Short mmCIF file of C-alpha atoms in Angstrom, two decimals:
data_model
loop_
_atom_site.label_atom_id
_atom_site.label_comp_id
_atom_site.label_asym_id
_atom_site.label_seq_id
_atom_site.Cartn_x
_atom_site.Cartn_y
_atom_site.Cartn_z
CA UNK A 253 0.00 0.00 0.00
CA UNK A 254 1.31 3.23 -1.09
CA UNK A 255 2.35 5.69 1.72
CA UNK A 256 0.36 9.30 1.84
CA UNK A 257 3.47 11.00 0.21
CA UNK A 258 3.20 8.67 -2.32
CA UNK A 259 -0.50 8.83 -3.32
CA UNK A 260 -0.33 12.62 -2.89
CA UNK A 261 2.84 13.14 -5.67
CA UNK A 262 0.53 10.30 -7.51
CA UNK A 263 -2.40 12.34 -7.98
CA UNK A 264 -0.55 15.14 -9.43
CA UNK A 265 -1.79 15.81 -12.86
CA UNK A 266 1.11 15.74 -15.67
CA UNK A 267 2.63 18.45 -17.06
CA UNK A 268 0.97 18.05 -20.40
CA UNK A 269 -2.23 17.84 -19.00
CA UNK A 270 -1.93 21.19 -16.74
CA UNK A 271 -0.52 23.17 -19.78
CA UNK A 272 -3.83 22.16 -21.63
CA UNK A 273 -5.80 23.87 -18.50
CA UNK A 274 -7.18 27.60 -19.70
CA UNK A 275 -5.06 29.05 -16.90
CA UNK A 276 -2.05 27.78 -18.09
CA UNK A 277 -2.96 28.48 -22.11
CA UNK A 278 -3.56 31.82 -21.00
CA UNK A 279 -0.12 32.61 -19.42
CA UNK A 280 1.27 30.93 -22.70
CA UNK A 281 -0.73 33.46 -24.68
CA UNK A 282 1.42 35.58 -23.00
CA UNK A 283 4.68 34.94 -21.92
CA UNK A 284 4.97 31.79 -24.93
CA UNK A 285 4.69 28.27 -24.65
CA UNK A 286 8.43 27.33 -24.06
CA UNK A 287 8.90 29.48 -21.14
CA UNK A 288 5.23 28.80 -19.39
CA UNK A 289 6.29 24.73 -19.84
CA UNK A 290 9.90 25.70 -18.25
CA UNK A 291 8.64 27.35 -15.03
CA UNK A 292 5.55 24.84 -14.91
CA UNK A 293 8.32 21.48 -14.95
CA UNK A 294 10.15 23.58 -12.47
CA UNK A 295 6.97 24.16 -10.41
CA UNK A 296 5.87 20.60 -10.60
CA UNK A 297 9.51 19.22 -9.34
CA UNK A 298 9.11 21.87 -6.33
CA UNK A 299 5.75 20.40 -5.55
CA UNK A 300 6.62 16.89 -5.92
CA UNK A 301 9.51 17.37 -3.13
CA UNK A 302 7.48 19.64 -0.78
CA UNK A 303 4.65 16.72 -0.57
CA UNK A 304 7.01 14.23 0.49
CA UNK A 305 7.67 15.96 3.95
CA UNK A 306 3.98 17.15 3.87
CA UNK A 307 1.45 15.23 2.28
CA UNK A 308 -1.73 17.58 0.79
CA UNK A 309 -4.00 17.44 -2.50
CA UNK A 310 -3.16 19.20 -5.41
CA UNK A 311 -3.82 22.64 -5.44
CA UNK A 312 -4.42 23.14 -9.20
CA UNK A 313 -5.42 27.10 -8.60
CA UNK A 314 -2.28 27.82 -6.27
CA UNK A 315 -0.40 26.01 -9.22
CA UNK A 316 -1.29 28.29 -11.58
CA UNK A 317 -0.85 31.38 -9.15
CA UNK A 318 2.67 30.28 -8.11
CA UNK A 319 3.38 29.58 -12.17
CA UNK A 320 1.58 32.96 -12.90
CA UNK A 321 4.00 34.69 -10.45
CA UNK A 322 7.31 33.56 -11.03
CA UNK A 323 6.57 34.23 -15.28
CA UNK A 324 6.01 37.74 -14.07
CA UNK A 325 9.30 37.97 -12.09
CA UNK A 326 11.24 36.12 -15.11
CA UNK A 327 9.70 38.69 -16.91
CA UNK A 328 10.74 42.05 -15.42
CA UNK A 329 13.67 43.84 -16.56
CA UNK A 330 17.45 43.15 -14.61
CA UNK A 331 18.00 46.79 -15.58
CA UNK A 332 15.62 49.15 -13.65
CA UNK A 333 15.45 52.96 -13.56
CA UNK A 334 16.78 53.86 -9.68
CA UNK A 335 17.09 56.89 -7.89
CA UNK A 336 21.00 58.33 -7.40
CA UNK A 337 20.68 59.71 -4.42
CA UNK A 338 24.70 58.24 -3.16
CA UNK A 339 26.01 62.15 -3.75
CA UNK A 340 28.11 60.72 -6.07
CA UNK A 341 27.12 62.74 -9.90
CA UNK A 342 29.12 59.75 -12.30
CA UNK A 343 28.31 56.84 -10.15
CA UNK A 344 30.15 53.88 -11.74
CA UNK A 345 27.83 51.27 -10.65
CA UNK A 346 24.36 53.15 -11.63
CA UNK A 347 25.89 54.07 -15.17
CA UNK A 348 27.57 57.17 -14.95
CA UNK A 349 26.31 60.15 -16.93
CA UNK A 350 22.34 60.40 -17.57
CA UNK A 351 21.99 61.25 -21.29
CA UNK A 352 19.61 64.25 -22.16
CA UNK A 353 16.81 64.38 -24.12
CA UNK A 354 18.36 65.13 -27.68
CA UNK A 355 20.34 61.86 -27.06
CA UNK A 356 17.55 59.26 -26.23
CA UNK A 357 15.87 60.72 -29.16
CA UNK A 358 18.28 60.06 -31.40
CA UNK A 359 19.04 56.67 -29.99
CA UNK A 360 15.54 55.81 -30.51
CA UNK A 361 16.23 56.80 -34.31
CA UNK A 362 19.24 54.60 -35.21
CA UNK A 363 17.63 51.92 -33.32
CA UNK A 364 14.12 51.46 -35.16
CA UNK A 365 15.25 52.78 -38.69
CA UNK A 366 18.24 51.72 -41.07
CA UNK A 367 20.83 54.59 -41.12
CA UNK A 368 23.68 55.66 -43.24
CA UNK A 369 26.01 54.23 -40.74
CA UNK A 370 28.62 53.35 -43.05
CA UNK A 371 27.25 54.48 -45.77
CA UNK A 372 28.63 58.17 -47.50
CA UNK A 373 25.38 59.65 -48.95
CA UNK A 374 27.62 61.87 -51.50
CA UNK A 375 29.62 59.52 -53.53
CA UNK A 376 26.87 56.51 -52.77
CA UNK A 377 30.01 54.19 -51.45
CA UNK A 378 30.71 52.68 -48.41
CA UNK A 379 31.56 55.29 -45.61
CA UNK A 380 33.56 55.41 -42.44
CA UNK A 381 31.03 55.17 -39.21
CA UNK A 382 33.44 58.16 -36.85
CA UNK A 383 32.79 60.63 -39.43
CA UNK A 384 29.70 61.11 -37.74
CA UNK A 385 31.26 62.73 -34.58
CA UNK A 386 34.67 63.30 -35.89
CA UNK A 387 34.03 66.78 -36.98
CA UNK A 388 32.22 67.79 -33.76
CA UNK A 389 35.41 66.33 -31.81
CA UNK A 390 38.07 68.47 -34.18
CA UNK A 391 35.91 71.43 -33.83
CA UNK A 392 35.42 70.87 -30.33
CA UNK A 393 39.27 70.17 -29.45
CA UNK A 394 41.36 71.76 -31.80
CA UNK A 395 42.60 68.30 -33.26
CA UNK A 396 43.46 67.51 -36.92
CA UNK A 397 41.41 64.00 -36.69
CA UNK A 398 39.63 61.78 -34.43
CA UNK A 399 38.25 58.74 -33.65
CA UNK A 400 35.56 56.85 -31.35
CA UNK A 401 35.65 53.09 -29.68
CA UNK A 402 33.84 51.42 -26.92
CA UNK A 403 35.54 53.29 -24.03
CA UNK A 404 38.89 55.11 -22.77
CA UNK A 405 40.59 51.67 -21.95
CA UNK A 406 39.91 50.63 -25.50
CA UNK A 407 41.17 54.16 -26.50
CA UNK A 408 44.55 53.73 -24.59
CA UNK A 409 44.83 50.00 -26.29
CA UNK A 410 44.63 50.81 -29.52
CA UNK A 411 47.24 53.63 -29.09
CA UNK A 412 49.75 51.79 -27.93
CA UNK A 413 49.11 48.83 -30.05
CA UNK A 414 49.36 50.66 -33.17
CA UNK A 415 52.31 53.10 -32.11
CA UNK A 416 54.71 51.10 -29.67
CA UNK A 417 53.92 47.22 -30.18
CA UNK A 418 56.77 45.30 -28.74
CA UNK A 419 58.51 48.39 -28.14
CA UNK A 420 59.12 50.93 -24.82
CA UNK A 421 56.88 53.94 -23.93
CA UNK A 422 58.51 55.59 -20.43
CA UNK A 423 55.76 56.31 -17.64
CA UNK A 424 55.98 58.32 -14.38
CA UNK A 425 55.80 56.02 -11.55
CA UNK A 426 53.12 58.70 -9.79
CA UNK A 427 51.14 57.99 -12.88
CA UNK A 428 50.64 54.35 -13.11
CA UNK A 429 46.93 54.53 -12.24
CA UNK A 430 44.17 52.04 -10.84
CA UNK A 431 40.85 52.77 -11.68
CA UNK A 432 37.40 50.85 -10.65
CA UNK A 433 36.94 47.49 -11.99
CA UNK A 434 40.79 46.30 -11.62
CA UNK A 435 41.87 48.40 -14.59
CA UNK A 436 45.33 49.51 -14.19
CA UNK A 437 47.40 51.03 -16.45
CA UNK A 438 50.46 48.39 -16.94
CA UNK A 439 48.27 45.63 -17.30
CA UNK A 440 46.79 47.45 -20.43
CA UNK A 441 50.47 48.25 -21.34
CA UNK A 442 51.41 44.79 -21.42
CA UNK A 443 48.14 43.37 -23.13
CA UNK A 444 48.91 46.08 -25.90
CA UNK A 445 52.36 44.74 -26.85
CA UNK A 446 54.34 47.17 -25.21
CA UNK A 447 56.95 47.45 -22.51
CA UNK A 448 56.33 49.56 -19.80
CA UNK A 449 59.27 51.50 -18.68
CA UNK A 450 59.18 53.24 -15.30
CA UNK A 451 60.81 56.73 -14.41
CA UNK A 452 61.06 58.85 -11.51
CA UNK A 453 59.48 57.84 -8.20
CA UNK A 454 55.86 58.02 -7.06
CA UNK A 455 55.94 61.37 -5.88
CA UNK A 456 58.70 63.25 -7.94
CA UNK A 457 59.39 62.61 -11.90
CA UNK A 458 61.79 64.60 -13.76
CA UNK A 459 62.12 65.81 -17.17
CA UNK A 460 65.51 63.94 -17.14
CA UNK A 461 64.52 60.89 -15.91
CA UNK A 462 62.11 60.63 -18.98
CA UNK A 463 65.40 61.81 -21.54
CA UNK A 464 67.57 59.37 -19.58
CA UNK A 465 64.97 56.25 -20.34
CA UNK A 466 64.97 57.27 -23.99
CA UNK A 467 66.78 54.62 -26.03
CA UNK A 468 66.32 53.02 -29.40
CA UNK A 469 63.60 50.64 -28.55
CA UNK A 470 61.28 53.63 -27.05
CA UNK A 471 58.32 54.22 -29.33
CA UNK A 472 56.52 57.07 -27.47
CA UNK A 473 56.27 58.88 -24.13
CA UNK A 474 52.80 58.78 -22.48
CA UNK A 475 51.88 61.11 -19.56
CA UNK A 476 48.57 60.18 -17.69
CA UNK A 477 46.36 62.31 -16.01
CA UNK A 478 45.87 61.08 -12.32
CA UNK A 479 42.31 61.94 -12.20
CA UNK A 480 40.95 59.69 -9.49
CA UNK A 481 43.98 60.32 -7.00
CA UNK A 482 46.38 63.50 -5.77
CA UNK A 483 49.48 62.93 -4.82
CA UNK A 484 50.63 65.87 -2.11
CA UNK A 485 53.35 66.95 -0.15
CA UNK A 486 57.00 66.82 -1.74
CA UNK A 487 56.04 66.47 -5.04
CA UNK A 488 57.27 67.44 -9.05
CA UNK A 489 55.96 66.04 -12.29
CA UNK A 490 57.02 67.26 -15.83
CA UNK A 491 54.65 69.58 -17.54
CA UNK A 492 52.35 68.59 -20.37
CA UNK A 493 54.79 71.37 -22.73
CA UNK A 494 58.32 70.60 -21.45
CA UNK A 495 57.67 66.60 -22.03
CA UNK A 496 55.92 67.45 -25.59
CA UNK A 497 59.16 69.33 -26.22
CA UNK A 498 61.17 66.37 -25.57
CA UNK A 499 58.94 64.03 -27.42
CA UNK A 500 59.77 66.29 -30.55
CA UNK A 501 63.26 66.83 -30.29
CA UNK A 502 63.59 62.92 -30.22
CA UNK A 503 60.84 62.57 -32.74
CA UNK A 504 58.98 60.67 -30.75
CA UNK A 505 54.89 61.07 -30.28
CA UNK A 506 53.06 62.16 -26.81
CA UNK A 507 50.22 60.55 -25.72
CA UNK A 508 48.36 61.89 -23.26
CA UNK A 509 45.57 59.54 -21.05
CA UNK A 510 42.84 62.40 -19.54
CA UNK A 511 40.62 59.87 -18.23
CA UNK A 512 37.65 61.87 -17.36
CA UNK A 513 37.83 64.28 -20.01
CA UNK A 514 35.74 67.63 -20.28
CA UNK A 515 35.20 69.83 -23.56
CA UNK A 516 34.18 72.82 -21.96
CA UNK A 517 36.45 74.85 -19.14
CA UNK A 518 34.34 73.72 -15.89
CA UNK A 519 35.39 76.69 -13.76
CA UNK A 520 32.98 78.64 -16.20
CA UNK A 521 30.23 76.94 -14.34
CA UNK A 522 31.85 77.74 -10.64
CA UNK A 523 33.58 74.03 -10.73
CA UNK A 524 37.42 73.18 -10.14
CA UNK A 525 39.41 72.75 -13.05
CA UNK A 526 39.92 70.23 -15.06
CA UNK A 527 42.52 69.18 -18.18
CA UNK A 528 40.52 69.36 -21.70
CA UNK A 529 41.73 67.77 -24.59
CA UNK A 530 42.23 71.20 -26.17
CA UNK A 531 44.39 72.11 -23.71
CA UNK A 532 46.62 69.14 -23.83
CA UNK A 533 46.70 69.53 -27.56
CA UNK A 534 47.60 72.77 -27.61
CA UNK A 535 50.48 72.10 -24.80
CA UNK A 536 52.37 69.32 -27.80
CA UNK A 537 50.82 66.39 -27.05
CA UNK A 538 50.28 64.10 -30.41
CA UNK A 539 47.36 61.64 -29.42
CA UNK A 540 44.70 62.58 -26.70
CA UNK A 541 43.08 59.66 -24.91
CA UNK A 542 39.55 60.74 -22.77
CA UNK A 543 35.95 59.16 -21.79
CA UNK A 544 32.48 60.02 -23.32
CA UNK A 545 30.64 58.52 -20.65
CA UNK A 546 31.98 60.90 -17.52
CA UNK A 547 32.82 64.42 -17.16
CA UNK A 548 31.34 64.74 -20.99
CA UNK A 549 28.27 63.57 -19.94
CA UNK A 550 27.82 61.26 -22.70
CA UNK A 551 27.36 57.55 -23.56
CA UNK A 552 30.22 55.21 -22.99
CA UNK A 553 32.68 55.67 -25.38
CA UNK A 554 36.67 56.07 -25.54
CA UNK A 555 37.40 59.28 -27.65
CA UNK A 556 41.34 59.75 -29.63
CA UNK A 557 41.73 63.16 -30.78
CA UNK A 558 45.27 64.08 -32.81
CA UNK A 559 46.98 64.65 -35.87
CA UNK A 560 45.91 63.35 -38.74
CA UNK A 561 48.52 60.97 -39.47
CA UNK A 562 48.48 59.15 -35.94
CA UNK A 563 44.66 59.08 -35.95
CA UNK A 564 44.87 57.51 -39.21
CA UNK A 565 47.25 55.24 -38.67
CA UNK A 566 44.89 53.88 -35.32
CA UNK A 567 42.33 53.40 -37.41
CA UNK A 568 44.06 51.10 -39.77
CA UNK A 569 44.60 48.61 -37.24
CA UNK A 570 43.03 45.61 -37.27
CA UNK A 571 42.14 45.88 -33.75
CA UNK A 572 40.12 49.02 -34.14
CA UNK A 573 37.03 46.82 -35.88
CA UNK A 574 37.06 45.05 -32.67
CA UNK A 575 36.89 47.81 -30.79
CA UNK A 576 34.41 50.27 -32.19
CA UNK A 577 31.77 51.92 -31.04
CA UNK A 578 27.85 50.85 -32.28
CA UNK A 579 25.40 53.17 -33.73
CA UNK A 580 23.49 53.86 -30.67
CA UNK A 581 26.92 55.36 -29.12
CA UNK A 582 27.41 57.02 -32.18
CA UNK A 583 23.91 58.40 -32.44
CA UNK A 584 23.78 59.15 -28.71
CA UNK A 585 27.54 60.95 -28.71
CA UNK A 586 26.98 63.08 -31.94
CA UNK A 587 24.02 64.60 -29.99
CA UNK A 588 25.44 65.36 -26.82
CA UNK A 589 28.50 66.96 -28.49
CA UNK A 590 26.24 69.77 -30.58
CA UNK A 591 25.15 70.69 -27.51
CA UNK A 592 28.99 71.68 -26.74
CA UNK A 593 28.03 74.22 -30.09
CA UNK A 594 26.34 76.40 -27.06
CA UNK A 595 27.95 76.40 -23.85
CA UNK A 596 25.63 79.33 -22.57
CA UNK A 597 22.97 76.56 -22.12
CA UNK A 598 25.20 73.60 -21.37
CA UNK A 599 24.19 73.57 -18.02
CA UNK A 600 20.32 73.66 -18.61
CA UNK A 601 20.78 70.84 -21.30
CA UNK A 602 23.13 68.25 -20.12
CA UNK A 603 22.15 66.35 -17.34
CA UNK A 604 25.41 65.94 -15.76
CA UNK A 605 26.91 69.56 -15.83
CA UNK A 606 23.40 70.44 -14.37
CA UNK A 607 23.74 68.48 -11.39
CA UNK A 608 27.06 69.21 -11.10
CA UNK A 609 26.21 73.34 -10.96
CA UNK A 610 23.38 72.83 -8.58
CA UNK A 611 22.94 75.52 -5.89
CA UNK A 612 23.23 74.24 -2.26
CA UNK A 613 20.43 76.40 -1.52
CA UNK A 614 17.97 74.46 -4.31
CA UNK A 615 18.87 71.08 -3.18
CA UNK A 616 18.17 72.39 0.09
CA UNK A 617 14.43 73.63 -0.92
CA UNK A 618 13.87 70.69 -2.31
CA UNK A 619 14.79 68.76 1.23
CA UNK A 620 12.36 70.84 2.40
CA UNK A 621 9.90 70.32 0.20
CA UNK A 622 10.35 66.45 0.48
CA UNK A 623 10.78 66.17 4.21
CA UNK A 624 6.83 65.73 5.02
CA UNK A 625 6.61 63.01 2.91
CA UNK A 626 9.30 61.11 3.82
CA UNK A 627 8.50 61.46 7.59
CA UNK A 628 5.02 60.18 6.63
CA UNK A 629 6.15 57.50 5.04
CA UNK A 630 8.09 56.28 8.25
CA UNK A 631 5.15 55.82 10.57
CA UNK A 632 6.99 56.73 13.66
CA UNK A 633 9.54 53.85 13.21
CA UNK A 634 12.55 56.16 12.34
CA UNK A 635 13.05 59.92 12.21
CA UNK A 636 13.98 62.17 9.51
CA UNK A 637 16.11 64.75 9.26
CA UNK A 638 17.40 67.34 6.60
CA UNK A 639 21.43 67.61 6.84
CA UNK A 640 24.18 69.06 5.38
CA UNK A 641 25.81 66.39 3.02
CA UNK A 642 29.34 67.19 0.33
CA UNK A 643 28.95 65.56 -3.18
CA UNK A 644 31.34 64.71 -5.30
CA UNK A 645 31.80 64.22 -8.71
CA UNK A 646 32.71 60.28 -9.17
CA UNK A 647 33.49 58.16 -12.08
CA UNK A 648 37.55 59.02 -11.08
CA UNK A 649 37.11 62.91 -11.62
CA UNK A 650 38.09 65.63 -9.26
CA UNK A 651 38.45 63.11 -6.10
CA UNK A 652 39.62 65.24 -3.71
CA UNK A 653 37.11 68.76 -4.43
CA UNK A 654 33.51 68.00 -2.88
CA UNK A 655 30.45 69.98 -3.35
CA UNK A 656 28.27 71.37 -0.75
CA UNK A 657 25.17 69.32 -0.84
CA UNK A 658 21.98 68.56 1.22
CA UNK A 659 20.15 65.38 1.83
CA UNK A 660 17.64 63.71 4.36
CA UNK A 661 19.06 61.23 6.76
CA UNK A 662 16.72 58.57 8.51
CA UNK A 663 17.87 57.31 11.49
CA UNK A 664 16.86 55.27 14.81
CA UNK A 665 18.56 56.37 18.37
CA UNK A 666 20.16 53.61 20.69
CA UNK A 667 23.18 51.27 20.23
CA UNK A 668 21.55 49.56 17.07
CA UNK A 669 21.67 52.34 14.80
CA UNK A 670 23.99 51.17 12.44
CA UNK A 671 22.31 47.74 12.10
CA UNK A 672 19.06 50.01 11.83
CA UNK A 673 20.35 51.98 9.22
CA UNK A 674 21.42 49.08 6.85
CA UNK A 675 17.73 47.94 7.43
CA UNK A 676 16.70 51.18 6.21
CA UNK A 677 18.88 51.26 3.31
CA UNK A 678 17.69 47.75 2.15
CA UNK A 679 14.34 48.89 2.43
CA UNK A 680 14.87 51.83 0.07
CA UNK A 681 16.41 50.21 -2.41
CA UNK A 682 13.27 47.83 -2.51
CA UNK A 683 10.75 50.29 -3.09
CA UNK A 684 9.37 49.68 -7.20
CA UNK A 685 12.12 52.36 -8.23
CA UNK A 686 15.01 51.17 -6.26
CA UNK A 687 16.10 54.28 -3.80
CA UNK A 688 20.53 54.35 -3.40
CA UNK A 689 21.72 56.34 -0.79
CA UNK A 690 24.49 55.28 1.56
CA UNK A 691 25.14 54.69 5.10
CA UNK A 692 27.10 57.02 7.30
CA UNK A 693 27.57 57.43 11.10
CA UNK A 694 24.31 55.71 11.60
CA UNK A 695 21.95 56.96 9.47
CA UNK A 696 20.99 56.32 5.83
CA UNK A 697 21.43 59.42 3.87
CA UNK A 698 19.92 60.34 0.74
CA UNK A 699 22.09 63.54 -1.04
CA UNK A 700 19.18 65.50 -3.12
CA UNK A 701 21.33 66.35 -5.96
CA UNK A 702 20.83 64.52 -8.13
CA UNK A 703 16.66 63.99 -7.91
CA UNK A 704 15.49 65.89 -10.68
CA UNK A 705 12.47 68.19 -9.45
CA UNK A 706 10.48 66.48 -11.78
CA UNK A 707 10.85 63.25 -10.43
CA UNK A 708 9.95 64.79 -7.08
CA UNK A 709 6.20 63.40 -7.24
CA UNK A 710 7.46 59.85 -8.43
CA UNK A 711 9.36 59.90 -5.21
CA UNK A 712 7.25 60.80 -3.17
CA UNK A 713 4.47 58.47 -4.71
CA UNK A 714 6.51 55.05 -4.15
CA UNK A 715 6.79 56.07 -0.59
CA UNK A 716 3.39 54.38 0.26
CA UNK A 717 5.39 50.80 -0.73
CA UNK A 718 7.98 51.55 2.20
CA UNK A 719 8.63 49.08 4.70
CA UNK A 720 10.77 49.14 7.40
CA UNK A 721 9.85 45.91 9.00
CA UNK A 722 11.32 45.51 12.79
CA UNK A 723 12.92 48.84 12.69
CA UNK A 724 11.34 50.98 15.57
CA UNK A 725 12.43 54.32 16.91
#
């Protein structure tokens, strides 16, 4: 005699007869039959071993819930729209710049129409797919020629490659940078062909020690832009000029790595300076190396600006088809850079210079204006408060200047806070339109600068979703 575990995994229909049920046609309708029989054989097998611990009939309609449910969690998109509210403008990790409007738009154009690509509309021939942004890059720098791949790592690979494989390109040793992800610079030396010669110390390099390393086998000289560190104290480096000056005497090229590059002069817009690619170029240096996706504010991208007969030569190599850019970077980078045409409304038009030039005293009103709702939303189990916060910039750009900022912290009192406040956090980030902050001195924090005001009523309207669970005040 079969046992009850038995008889109950017995009477469980098959899974050809529950796909026939109008339930489970209906979800194929419309999620497709493949997927709807996955989850359903997946279903079944969880069934099967919960009723040998705990015998029960077969609950056809909590089949078809459980089924219904986990086709609409399969079905919701890994990528979600979340609020930056970390203080940190180019967060890495939430995708850097936001694009504006004239981008998306004409994403949305190369995406759902053919486009002339690589296509020259003049002579009816095949065409070159940079032209597209290469003149708003020359205009926009001062270079003779440029070219676009799929971001600044890329950029500083195919340099290399093409001008010093298996030969020597001197470095400062206060340059070799590390930036997010494990990138560092002599590991994309030595993956490009090229030996990596070291000169100076970390926190003094001489123009000497870069003529000293100079020998036969040395293909270029590279100096690299240290945006995401600062070396202080007893310090030298060799300027941009006096190293392009002994590039040329030993007709050798300069390449300069910017990292985080900028087009426009930030301190216009009441922001620390930073190194454009004009300004390098116009100091001697050959090649120029820079993001699209950072200070820029556009789409991920690694941008070469230079003369004419370097750029060309980097875009013979072979590697360079492996490397490019697609047309929705294209599309989405040509846009941002007319913008660039009018710098009098660069800040009202790109996303991340407009955060960047926020007033304290607006992200303040806005805490204000927020404040209510997010007490509200707390019922008494935590208390809100509006605080002082610094920003900063992110992405490896500008780390040591900070902006003056405000955010709302929500906090509990006792020795638990910081266990409280993690609580907290996790709860924000599982509202419908995940909420990042960060943690600090016991509270969760959320830095306002970065919340559009138009977002301001989607924020507040998730709120009602909050839960805070066991944390009480």
């Amino acid at each position: 005699m079969l046992n009850p575990a038995a008889c109950a995994r017995r009477a469980i229909p098959s899974l050809d007869r529950l796909l026939k049920l109008g339930a489970v046609a209906a979800l194929a309708e419309s999620y497709g039959r493949p997927l709807v029989a996955e989850i359903a054989r997946e279903e079944l097998a969880r069934l099967r071993d919960a009723l040998a611990s705990s015998p029960a009939d077969f609950d056809e309609a909590g089949f078809v819930r459980a089924c219904g449910a986990r086709l609409a969690r399969e079905m919701q998109p890994s990528l979600k729209s979340v609020f930056n509210l970390t203080g940190t403008v180019l967060h890495t990790n939430l995708g850097r710049a936001i694009m504006p409007e004239e981008a998306a738009r004409a994403v949305t154009r190369a995406m759902t129409r053919p486009v002339n690509l690589e296509f020259d509309l003049d002579g009816g021939e095949r065409g070159e797919r940079d032209r597209h942004v290469e003149r708003w890059l020359v205009r926009l720098t001062g270079a003779q020629a440029a070219l676009v791949v799929n971001n600044n790592a890329a950029a500083v690979y195919l340099a290399l490659n093409t001008l010093a494989l298996k030969k020597e390109v001197p470095v400062s040793r206060g340059e070799l940078i590390e930036i997010g992800g494990a990138f560092r610079l002599p590991d994309i030396m030595a993956r490009s062909g090229v030996k990596l010669v070291e000169v100076g110390t970390t926190n003094r390099t001489h123009l000497k020690d870069y003529a000293d390393a100079i020998s036969p086998r040395t293909a270029a000289l590279m100096k690299v832009h240290t945006s995401n560190y600062v070396v202080q104290g007893f310090t030298a480096s060799v300027p941009e000029g006096k190293l392009a000056q002994l590039a040329r005497k030993r007709n050798l090229p300069l390449i300069t790595d910017l990292g985080s590059g900028m087009l426009a002069n930030l301190e216009d817009f009441g922001l620390p300076h930073e190194p454009t690619p004009r300004e390098a170029l116009a100091a001697g240096a050959d090649l120029v190396t820079f993001s699209g996706d950072k200070l820029l504010g556009g789409p991920q991208a690694g941008l070469i600006v230079g003369s004419t007969a370097l750029v060309e030569r980097l875009r013979k190599n072979p590697m360079k088809r492996a490397l490019r850019a697609d047309k929705m970077t294209l599309a989405a980078l040509e846009a941002v850079l007319r913008l660039y045409a009018d710098p009098a409304r660069l800040k009202q038009r790109l996303p991340t210079l407009k955060f960047l030039a926020r007033l304290p005293a607006d992200v303040e009103a806005q805490a204000q204006r927020l404040i209510p709702a997010v007490q509200s939303a707390l019922h008494g189990r935590a208390q809100a408060q509006i605080v002082p916060v610094k920003s900063q910039i992110g992405s490896g750009s500008l780390p040591v200047d900070l902006i003056s900022s405000h955010g709302i912290a929500v906090s509990v009192g006792g020795k638990r806070r910081n266990a409280a406040a993690a609580v907290i956090s996790a709860a924000f980030r599982a509202l419908p339109a995940p909420v990042i902050g960060r943690v600090s001195d016991g509270a969760f924090i959320m830095d306002l600068r970065c919340l559009e005001p138009a977002l301001e009523h989607e924020f507040v309207e998730q709120l009602q979703h909050l839960d805070l669970g066991g944390v009480n005040a």
